[in-house]
Coordinates of C-alpha atoms in Angstrom, one line a residue:
X1 CA 420.3 242.1 40.1
X2 CA 416.5 243.5 41.9
X3 CA 413.5 241.7 40.0
X4 CA 410.2 243.9 39.4
X5 CA 408.3 241.5 38.7
X6 CA 408.7 237.0 39.3
X7 CA 405.9 235.1 38.3
X8 CA 404.8 231.9 37.8
X9 CA 401.9 230.3 36.2
X10 CA 400.7 226.2 36.1
X11 CA 397.7 224.7 35.1
X12 CA 396.4 221.3 36.4
X13 CA 395.5 218.8 33.3
X14 CA 396.7 215.6 33.5
X15 CA 399.5 216.3 36.9
X16 CA 399.1 217.4 40.2
X17 CA 401.1 220.2 41.1
X18 CA 402.0 221.0 45.1
X19 CA 403.8 225.1 44.7
X20 CA 406.3 225.4 47.9
X21 CA 407.4 228.9 48.3
X22 CA 409.2 231.5 49.7
X23 CA 406.3 234.0 51.9
X24 CA 407.0 237.2 49.2
X25 CA 405.4 235.3 46.7
X26 CA 401.0 235.9 47.0
X27 CA 398.6 233.9 44.9
X28 CA 396.4 233.8 42.6
X29 CA 393.9 231.3 41.1
X30 CA 391.6 231.9 38.4
X31 CA 389.7 229.3 35.9
X32 CA 392.2 226.2 36.7
X33 CA 394.7 228.2 36.6
X34 CA 397.2 228.7 39.4
X35 CA 400.2 231.7 39.2
X36 CA 402.7 232.6 41.8
X37 CA 403.7 237.0 42.2
X38 CA 406.1 238.8 43.6
X39 CA 407.2 242.1 42.9
X40 CA 410.4 244.4 44.7
X41 CA 412.4 241.1 45.1
X42 CA 415.9 242.4 46.5
X43 CA 419.3 241.6 44.9
X44 CA 420.9 238.5 46.8
X45 CA 423.3 238.9 48.4
X46 CA 425.3 235.9 50.2
X47 CA 427.2 236.5 53.3
X48 CA 429.4 234.4 55.7
X49 CA 427.6 231.9 58.4
X50 CA 423.8 232.9 56.9
X51 CA 421.5 230.6 55.8
X52 CA 421.8 231.5 52.1
X53 CA 420.2 228.4 49.8
X54 CA 417.2 228.8 52.7
X55 CA 417.2 232.7 52.5
X56 CA 416.5 232.2 48.3
X57 CA 413.3 233.6 47.5
X58 CA 412.4 230.9 45.4
X59 CA 409.1 228.7 44.0
X60 CA 409.5 224.3 44.1
X61 CA 407.1 222.5 42.3
X62 CA 406.8 218.7 43.0
X63 CA 404.6 217.3 40.4
X64 CA 402.5 213.9 40.3
X65 CA 400.4 212.4 38.9
X66 CA 396.2 212.8 40.2
X67 CA 396.0 210.2 42.7
X68 CA 398.9 208.8 42.7
X69 CA 401.1 211.0 45.2
X70 CA 403.5 208.9 46.5
X71 CA 405.7 211.1 48.2
X72 CA 403.7 212.3 51.2
X73 CA 405.1 211.7 54.1
X74 CA 401.8 209.5 55.3
X75 CA 403.0 206.8 52.1
X76 CA 406.6 207.2 51.9
X77 CA 407.6 207.1 55.3
X78 CA 405.9 203.8 56.4
X79 CA 406.2 202.4 52.9
X80 CA 410.3 202.1 53.4
X81 CA 410.4 202.7 57.0
X82 CA 407.5 200.8 58.2
X83 CA 408.8 197.2 58.5
X84 CA 413.5 197.6 58.3
X85 CA 414.9 194.4 56.9
X86 CA 418.3 193.5 56.4
X87 CA 419.1 191.0 53.4
X88 CA 423.3 191.0 53.0
X89 CA 423.2 188.4 56.1
X90 CA 423.3 184.8 54.9
X91 CA 421.7 182.5 56.6
X92 CA 422.4 182.0 60.7
X93 CA 424.6 185.3 59.8
X94 CA 422.1 188.0 61.3
X95 CA 421.8 185.4 64.9
X96 CA 425.4 185.6 64.5
X97 CA 426.0 189.8 64.6
X98 CA 423.1 189.5 67.4
X99 CA 425.3 188.0 69.6
X100 CA 428.9 189.5 68.6
X101 CA 426.8 192.9 69.7
X102 CA 426.9 191.9 73.1
X103 CA 424.1 193.3 74.6
X104 CA 422.1 191.2 76.4
X105 CA 422.3 193.4 79.4
X106 CA 422.7 197.2 80.3
X107 CA 420.5 199.8 80.1
X108 CA 419.2 201.0 76.2
X109 CA 422.0 204.0 76.1
X110 CA 424.7 201.4 77.0
X111 CA 423.0 198.8 74.1
X112 CA 422.8 201.2 71.9
X113 CA 426.2 202.7 72.5
X114 CA 427.6 199.1 70.9
X115 CA 425.8 199.2 68.6
X116 CA 426.4 201.6 67.7
X117 CA 430.2 201.6 68.0
X118 CA 430.3 198.4 66.1
X119 CA 428.1 199.0 62.9
X120 CA 430.5 202.2 62.5
X121 CA 433.9 200.0 62.9
X122 CA 433.0 196.8 61.5
X123 CA 430.9 198.3 58.3
X124 CA 431.7 201.0 56.0
X125 CA 430.5 203.2 52.8
X126 CA 430.9 201.6 49.3
X127 CA 433.2 204.2 47.2
X128 CA 432.1 205.4 43.5
X129 CA 432.7 201.9 41.6
X130 CA 432.6 199.6 44.0
X131 CA 428.6 197.2 44.9
X132 CA 427.9 196.3 48.6
X133 CA 428.0 191.7 48.8
X134 CA 426.8 189.6 51.2
X135 CA 428.5 189.7 54.6
X136 CA 430.6 186.9 54.0
X137 CA 432.3 186.3 57.0
X138 CA 431.8 189.3 60.0
X139 CA 435.4 188.5 61.5
X140 CA 437.1 189.5 57.7
X141 CA 438.1 193.2 57.9
X142 CA 435.3 195.8 57.2
X143 CA 432.1 195.1 55.5
X144 CA 431.5 197.2 52.6
X145 CA 428.0 198.7 52.3
X146 CA 425.7 201.2 50.2
X147 CA 424.2 203.4 52.9
X148 CA 420.3 202.3 52.6
X149 CA 421.7 199.4 54.1
X150 CA 423.6 200.6 56.0
X151 CA 420.2 202.6 58.0
X152 CA 418.5 199.1 57.1
X153 CA 420.9 197.4 59.6
X154 CA 420.9 199.7 62.4
X155 CA 416.9 199.2 61.9
X156 CA 417.1 195.7 61.9
X157 CA 419.5 195.4 64.7
X158 CA 417.0 197.6 67.5
X159 CA 414.3 195.5 66.0
X160 CA 415.2 192.6 66.7
X161 CA 416.8 193.7 69.8
X162 CA 413.1 194.9 70.4
X163 CA 414.9 199.1 71.7
X164 CA 411.6 201.5 70.3
X165 CA 412.9 203.6 67.9
X166 CA 411.5 206.5 66.1
X167 CA 412.5 207.6 62.3
X168 CA 413.6 210.8 62.7
X169 CA 413.0 213.3 59.1
X170 CA 414.6 216.8 59.2
X171 CA 416.5 219.2 56.9
X172 CA 419.8 220.9 57.0
X173 CA 419.0 224.7 58.7
X174 CA 421.4 226.7 56.0
X175 CA 419.2 224.6 53.0
X176 CA 415.0 224.9 54.5
X177 CA 412.1 224.0 56.0
X178 CA 410.6 220.8 56.3
X179 CA 407.1 220.0 54.6
X180 CA 404.5 219.0 57.2
X181 CA 402.8 217.4 53.8
X182 CA 405.3 215.7 51.7
X183 CA 409.1 214.8 50.9
X184 CA 409.9 218.3 48.8
X185 CA 412.9 217.9 46.4
X186 CA 415.1 218.6 45.2
X187 CA 416.3 220.0 48.9
X188 CA 417.8 217.6 50.6
X189 CA 416.3 215.9 53.3
X190 CA 418.0 214.0 56.5
X191 CA 416.9 211.0 58.0
X192 CA 418.1 209.1 61.4
X193 CA 417.2 207.0 64.5
X194 CA 415.4 208.3 67.2
X195 CA 415.5 206.9 70.5
X196 CA 413.2 208.0 72.6
X197 CA 413.8 206.6 76.4
X198 CA 417.3 208.5 75.9
X199 CA 416.6 211.4 74.2
X200 CA 419.2 210.8 71.6
X201 CA 420.1 210.3 67.6
X202 CA 421.9 207.2 65.3
X203 CA 423.2 208.9 62.0
X204 CA 423.8 205.5 60.1
X205 CA 424.6 207.8 56.9
X206 CA 427.1 210.2 59.0
X207 CA 430.2 207.8 59.1
X208 CA 431.9 210.7 61.6
X209 CA 428.8 211.2 64.6
X210 CA 428.1 208.9 66.9
X211 CA 425.1 208.1 68.7
X212 CA 424.1 210.8 71.2
X213 CA 423.2 214.7 69.4
X214 CA 421.6 215.3 66.5
X215 CA 424.1 216.2 63.0
X216 CA 424.2 220.2 63.6
X217 CA 423.2 221.2 60.5
X218 CA 419.6 220.2 61.5
X219 CA 419.8 222.0 65.4
X220 CA 416.7 224.0 66.4
X221 CA 415.4 223.1 63.1
X222 CA 411.3 221.2 62.7
X223 CA 411.7 218.0 61.9
X224 CA 409.2 215.0 61.8
X225 CA 409.2 211.9 63.8
X226 CA 407.6 208.4 62.5
X227 CA 407.1 206.1 65.2
X228 CA 406.6 201.9 62.8
X229 CA 405.1 200.7 66.5
X230 CA 402.1 203.0 65.4
X231 CA 400.6 202.6 62.1
X232 CA 400.6 206.5 60.4
X233 CA 402.4 208.0 63.5
X234 CA 404.0 211.3 62.7
X235 CA 404.4 214.3 64.5
X236 CA 405.9 217.5 64.4
X237 CA 409.2 217.6 66.6
X238 CA 412.6 220.1 67.1
X239 CA 416.0 218.8 67.2
X240 CA 417.9 220.0 70.1
X241 CA 420.7 222.2 69.7
X242 CA 423.7 220.7 71.4
X243 CA 426.0 223.0 74.5
X244 CA 428.6 225.6 74.3
X245 CA 430.6 222.9 76.3
X246 CA 430.4 220.3 74.1
X247 CA 432.1 221.0 71.1
X248 CA 435.4 222.9 72.8
X249 CA 438.4 223.5 70.8
X250 CA 441.3 223.6 73.7
X251 CA 445.5 224.6 72.4
X252 CA 448.6 224.4 75.2
X253 CA 451.1 226.4 73.8
X254 CA 454.7 226.6 74.9
X255 CA 457.0 229.2 73.6
X256 CA 460.7 229.0 73.2
X257 CA 462.6 232.0 72.0
X258 CA 466.0 230.7 70.8
X259 CA 469.8 232.2 72.7
X260 CA 470.1 235.5 69.9
X261 CA 466.3 235.6 68.6
X262 CA 467.0 234.2 65.3
X263 CA 464.0 231.7 66.0
X264 CA 460.8 230.1 67.7
X265 CA 459.8 227.4 68.6
X266 CA 456.0 226.5 69.6
X267 CA 454.6 222.9 71.7
X268 CA 450.6 222.4 70.8
X269 CA 448.2 220.3 72.5
X270 CA 445.6 220.7 70.3
X271 CA 442.9 218.6 71.7
X272 CA 439.1 219.0 70.5
X273 CA 435.3 217.2 71.6
X274 CA 431.9 218.1 70.3
X275 CA 431.3 217.9 66.6
X276 CA 434.7 219.7 66.0
X277 CA 436.8 216.6 67.6
X278 CA 434.4 214.0 65.6
X279 CA 434.6 215.5 62.3
X280 CA 438.7 216.0 62.4
X281 CA 438.7 212.7 64.2
X282 CA 437.0 210.8 61.2
X283 CA 439.7 212.6 58.1
X284 CA 442.6 212.1 60.5
X285 CA 442.2 208.1 60.0
X286 CA 441.4 208.8 56.5
X287 CA 443.7 209.8 55.5
X288 CA 446.1 207.5 57.8
X289 CA 444.0 204.2 56.5
X290 CA 444.6 205.7 53.2
X291 CA 448.7 206.7 53.9
X292 CA 448.6 210.1 53.0
X293 CA 450.7 211.6 54.9
X294 CA 451.5 214.8 52.7
X295 CA 447.2 215.3 53.3
X296 CA 447.4 214.7 57.1
X297 CA 450.4 217.1 57.7
X298 CA 448.4 219.8 55.8
X299 CA 445.6 219.0 57.3
X300 CA 446.7 218.5 60.9
X301 CA 448.5 222.5 59.8
X302 CA 445.6 224.1 58.4
X303 CA 443.0 222.3 61.4
X304 CA 446.2 223.8 65.1
X305 CA 447.9 226.5 63.2
X306 CA 445.2 228.3 60.7
X307 CA 447.4 230.0 58.3
X308 CA 451.0 230.5 60.2
X309 CA 454.4 229.8 58.5
X310 CA 455.6 227.1 60.5
X311 CA 457.3 223.8 60.0
X312 CA 455.5 220.7 62.0
X313 CA 458.6 219.2 63.4
X314 CA 456.7 216.1 65.0
X315 CA 453.2 215.0 65.5
X316 CA 451.8 213.1 67.7
X317 CA 448.1 211.8 67.8
X318 CA 446.5 210.3 70.6
X319 CA 442.4 209.2 71.1
X320 CA 442.0 208.2 67.5
X321 CA 439.7 205.6 67.9
X322 CA 435.5 205.9 67.3
X323 CA 434.3 204.4 70.5
X324 CA 436.2 208.6 72.1
X325 CA 433.2 209.9 70.2
X326 CA 430.8 208.2 72.8
X327 CA 432.4 210.0 75.5
X328 CA 433.4 212.5 74.3
X329 CA 437.1 211.7 75.1
X330 CA 439.4 215.1 73.2
X331 CA 440.8 214.1 70.4
X332 CA 444.6 215.4 71.0
X333 CA 447.2 216.4 68.4
X334 CA 451.0 217.3 69.9
X335 CA 453.0 219.6 68.0
X336 CA 456.8 220.7 67.9
X337 CA 456.9 223.9 65.7
X338 CA 459.6 225.9 64.3
X339 CA 457.5 229.2 63.2
X340 CA 459.1 230.3 60.1
X341 CA 457.4 234.0 60.4
X342 CA 459.4 236.6 62.2
X343 CA 457.1 237.6 65.7
X344 CA 460.1 239.4 67.1
X345 CA 460.9 242.6 66.2
X346 CA 464.2 244.4 68.5
X347 CA 463.7 248.0 69.7
X348 CA 466.2 250.1 71.0
X349 CA 466.8 247.9 74.4
X350 CA 462.7 246.7 74.0
X351 CA 461.8 243.4 72.5
X352 CA 458.8 243.6 71.1
X353 CA 456.8 239.9 70.9
X354 CA 453.9 238.8 68.3
X355 CA 452.7 236.3 70.9
X356 CA 448.8 236.4 70.0
X357 CA 449.6 234.8 66.3
X358 CA 450.2 231.4 68.1
X359 CA 447.2 230.8 68.5
X360 CA 446.5 231.3 64.4
X361 CA 445.1 233.6 62.5
X362 CA 441.8 234.7 63.2
X363 CA 439.1 236.3 61.0
X364 CA 437.6 240.0 62.1
X365 CA 434.2 241.7 60.9
X366 CA 436.4 245.4 60.4
X367 CA 435.0 246.1 56.7
X368 CA 431.4 244.1 57.5
X369 CA 429.9 247.3 59.4
X370 CA 426.3 245.7 57.8
X371 CA 424.4 242.7 58.3
X372 CA 421.6 241.4 55.7
X373 CA 420.4 238.2 57.0
X374 CA 421.3 236.7 60.6
X375 CA 423.7 234.9 61.4
X376 CA 424.4 231.9 61.4
X377 CA 426.9 229.0 62.8
X378 CA 427.6 225.8 62.6
X379 CA 427.4 224.5 66.5
X380 CA 427.5 226.4 69.3
X381 CA 431.3 226.0 71.1
X382 CA 434.4 227.4 73.3
X383 CA 437.8 227.8 72.7
X384 CA 440.3 227.8 75.0
X385 CA 444.3 229.2 74.8
X386 CA 446.6 228.6 77.6
X387 CA 450.4 230.6 76.2
X388 CA 453.0 229.6 78.7
X389 CA 456.0 231.8 77.3
X390 CA 459.8 231.7 78.5
X391 CA 460.9 235.2 78.8
X392 CA 464.9 235.0 78.2
X393 CA 467.6 235.6 80.3
X394 CA 468.2 239.2 81.1
X395 CA 465.2 240.5 80.2
X396 CA 461.5 241.4 81.9
X397 CA 458.3 241.8 81.5
X398 CA 457.6 245.8 80.3
X399 CA 453.8 245.3 78.9
X400 CA 451.1 243.1 77.9
X401 CA 447.8 245.3 78.0
X402 CA 447.4 244.4 74.9
X403 CA 446.4 241.4 75.0
X404 CA 444.1 241.8 78.2
X405 CA 440.8 241.3 77.1
X406 CA 436.7 241.4 78.5
X407 CA 434.6 241.7 75.8
X408 CA 430.8 240.2 76.8
X409 CA 427.8 240.0 74.8
X410 CA 425.0 242.2 76.7
X411 CA 421.8 239.2 78.2
X412 CA 421.7 236.7 80.2
X413 CA 424.9 237.5 82.8
X414 CA 426.6 239.0 79.0
X415 CA 427.8 235.5 77.7
X416 CA 425.4 234.8 75.1
X417 CA 429.2 234.9 73.3
X418 CA 432.2 236.5 74.9
X419 CA 436.0 236.7 74.5
X420 CA 437.8 236.8 77.9
X421 CA 441.7 237.1 78.0
X422 CA 443.7 237.1 81.8
X423 CA 447.6 237.3 81.7
X424 CA 450.3 237.0 84.7
X425 CA 453.9 236.4 85.9
X426 CA 455.3 233.5 87.8
X427 CA 459.0 233.0 88.0
X428 CA 460.3 233.7 84.7
X429 CA 457.2 232.7 82.3
X430 CA 454.6 235.4 81.2
X431 CA 451.4 233.4 81.4
X432 CA 448.3 234.1 79.1
X433 CA 445.1 232.3 79.1
X434 CA 441.9 233.1 76.9
X435 CA 438.0 231.4 76.4
X436 CA 436.5 232.5 74.0
X437 CA 432.6 231.4 73.8
X438 CA 429.3 230.8 71.3
X439 CA 426.5 229.9 73.3
X440 CA 424.1 230.4 70.4
X441 CA 423.9 229.5 66.7
X442 CA 421.3 232.3 65.8
X443 CA 423.1 235.8 65.8
X444 CA 420.0 238.0 65.3
X445 CA 420.3 241.7 63.1
X446 CA 419.8 242.9 66.3
X447 CA 422.9 241.8 67.8
X448 CA 425.3 241.5 65.3
X449 CA 427.3 244.7 65.9
X450 CA 428.1 242.9 69.9
X451 CA 428.7 239.7 68.3
X452 CA 431.2 242.0 66.1
X453 CA 432.8 242.9 68.5
X454 CA 433.8 239.5 69.9
X455 CA 434.9 238.6 66.4
X456 CA 437.2 241.8 66.2
X457 CA 438.6 241.1 70.2
X458 CA 439.9 237.8 69.0
X459 CA 441.7 239.0 65.7
X460 CA 443.1 242.0 67.6
X461 CA 444.2 239.3 70.2
X462 CA 445.9 237.6 67.3
X463 CA 448.2 241.4 66.7
X464 CA 448.3 241.7 70.0
X465 CA 451.9 242.5 71.3
X466 CA 454.1 242.0 74.9
X467 CA 457.2 244.6 75.5
X468 CA 460.6 242.8 77.0
X469 CA 462.8 245.2 78.1
X470 CA 466.2 244.8 79.2
X471 CA 467.2 244.0 82.6
X472 CA 469.1 247.6 84.2

């Protein structure tokens, strides 16, 4: 519902109020009373792929006792991150730990890669109800630590190995902006390490994410950098955006009809890289370690077949290890699939085959003609699909024109986002290549109609058919 008048008041009696408000609010100060006032706030509409929480029109207060503001960045960052230490090692274990890292030589990039790989592979967060314990034996399986202890372990290691680092403070761009003056509760802040020499990030709190790009939620947002080696050195910083060729989702689909056209089998190779690959790799490894076979199958099916009514008869997984994240090596799932739903329709001497469906269900925006907020995606990405369809004996291709698309957003090379598909025949095979690219993470309201056309093109391809006719 709309809010015709909003008014929040504070009086400074015994405490200090710091107000953080949306730009719609104006301030009025009169005789020690501060009032935030906004008029005619429109109804809030939640939209898919939008900064919904950030877009809320809101007022946040932080309260502190006069003269004792411990949430200012100049106080908080030096207090918690000025001198890293790690208290879970027993005597001499710190030296043993550093030796196991094997980083006495090499570039900073190589050293930090080894550090990140070793810690992520040998330490894990305590689960609910568990307690972190002093490390007894570094070679005795994964050690359990609290999240803050994990963060401290990285800082301790960088300090011991004299690797220059800074503390990066960010906030999910879907939630809000980091205040330049202080930590603003209850908005969630993100802390990570920034290595100035390599312009890369280490994210101890994100067990899925390797040294490299920052967590995707903070991309293109303003943050802060704190340098512990320089007293109270806190500067503004903007987080980088990972390019679309970093996060790539690829499928290869070999489609075969049974002799009587009653069933369809697909051999699918599903490959993921970048943010998508690291998230999926982490989830599947967790499910495998906990022997959650049913949940594992359901997860694989959801990610690789996207609501396609089918049965996975066999699967194998490649490149499971965390170390593959550092080289952006694709996480690969090989699948043998039997379709349960029919994609074949026989009309006279013609076969109509909904071949576009094999890449999995695609969303569309046909009903969403208007947009209130900009479109904000999790990350820039590229989809690549290849479909190889074996033409059955006694048939030839009558038409494949419904599968050919060339949709590009206007602008620089038309590549801000695009959906392009090509089709060709080679012998008894029909080969379809799809390239779908989203180079940006934000698409303005003004560009929404073109963005909508690209999304709808993917949906139209999903519904597209090839037509076969019997040979004379």
